[in-house]
């Protein structure tokens, strides 16, 4: 684990752009593991956006509409298991 980074459980999802998502409630950080790309950490994401992403029938469309250009994203190094 990287010091200062929250522990996050990643949940597999059925989407074309990404394969799993996770959320750190206290830090309000959304983690998205993209297919063939690094994991991104989106800052200051409200919990309802994470819940909306999980519930969305078209997760890629939800991501593009409500998350992609609305929150600051940084690459996040996922520790090896």
Coordinates of C-alpha atoms in Angstrom, one line a residue:
X1 CA 0.0 0.0 0.0
X2 CA 1.2 3.5 -0.8
X3 CA 1.3 5.8 2.3
X4 CA -1.6 8.3 2.3
X5 CA -3.6 6.3 -0.2
X6 CA -6.9 4.8 0.8
X7 CA -7.6 1.1 0.7
X8 CA -10.1 0.4 -2.1
X9 CA -11.9 -2.7 -3.1
X10 CA -12.3 -2.8 -6.9
X11 CA -15.6 -4.1 -8.2
X12 CA -15.6 -5.8 -11.7
X13 CA -18.1 -4.2 -14.1
X14 CA -19.4 -4.9 -17.5
X15 CA -18.2 -2.0 -19.7
X16 CA -16.3 -1.5 -22.9
X17 CA -13.9 1.2 -21.6
X18 CA -13.1 -0.1 -18.2
X19 CA -13.0 -3.4 -16.2
X20 CA -13.4 -2.4 -12.6
X21 CA -14.3 0.5 -10.3
X22 CA -13.7 1.4 -6.6
X23 CA -14.6 4.2 -4.3
X24 CA -13.0 5.6 -1.1
X25 CA -15.9 7.1 0.8
X26 CA -13.9 9.3 3.2
X27 CA -11.5 10.6 0.5
X28 CA -14.3 10.9 -2.1
X29 CA -12.1 9.3 -4.7
X30 CA -13.3 7.2 -7.6
X31 CA -10.9 4.6 -9.0
X32 CA -11.4 3.3 -12.5
X33 CA -9.2 0.5 -14.0
X34 CA -9.4 1.0 -17.8
X35 CA -8.8 -1.8 -20.2
X36 CA -5.2 -1.7 -21.5
X37 CA -4.6 1.6 -19.7
X38 CA -3.6 2.7 -16.2
X39 CA -6.0 3.1 -13.4
X40 CA -7.2 6.6 -12.9
X41 CA -8.2 8.2 -9.6
X42 CA -11.0 10.9 -9.9
X43 CA -10.9 13.5 -7.1
X44 CA -13.9 14.9 -5.1
X45 CA -16.5 12.5 -6.6
X46 CA -19.7 12.4 -4.6
X47 CA -20.9 9.0 -3.5
X48 CA -24.0 9.2 -5.6
X49 CA -21.9 9.4 -8.8
X50 CA -20.2 6.1 -7.8
X51 CA -23.6 4.5 -7.0
X52 CA -25.0 5.8 -10.3
X53 CA -22.1 4.3 -12.2
X54 CA -22.6 0.9 -10.6
X55 CA -26.4 1.0 -11.3
X56 CA -26.2 2.4 -14.9
X57 CA -27.2 -0.1 -17.6
X58 CA -24.7 1.7 -19.9
X59 CA -21.7 2.3 -17.7
X60 CA -19.6 3.8 -20.5
X61 CA -22.3 6.4 -21.3
X62 CA -22.7 7.2 -17.7
X63 CA -18.9 7.6 -17.3
X64 CA -18.6 9.9 -20.3
X65 CA -21.6 12.1 -19.3
X66 CA -21.2 12.5 -15.5
X67 CA -17.5 11.7 -14.7
X68 CA -15.0 11.9 -17.5
X69 CA -14.7 15.7 -17.9
X70 CA -16.3 16.7 -14.6
X71 CA -13.6 15.7 -12.2
X72 CA -9.8 15.9 -12.0
X73 CA -8.1 12.6 -12.8
X74 CA -4.7 11.4 -11.9
X75 CA -2.9 8.1 -12.8
X76 CA -2.9 5.7 -9.8
X77 CA -0.5 2.9 -9.3
X78 CA -2.3 -0.2 -8.1
X79 CA -0.1 -2.2 -5.7
X80 CA 0.7 -5.7 -6.9
X81 CA -1.2 -8.4 -5.0

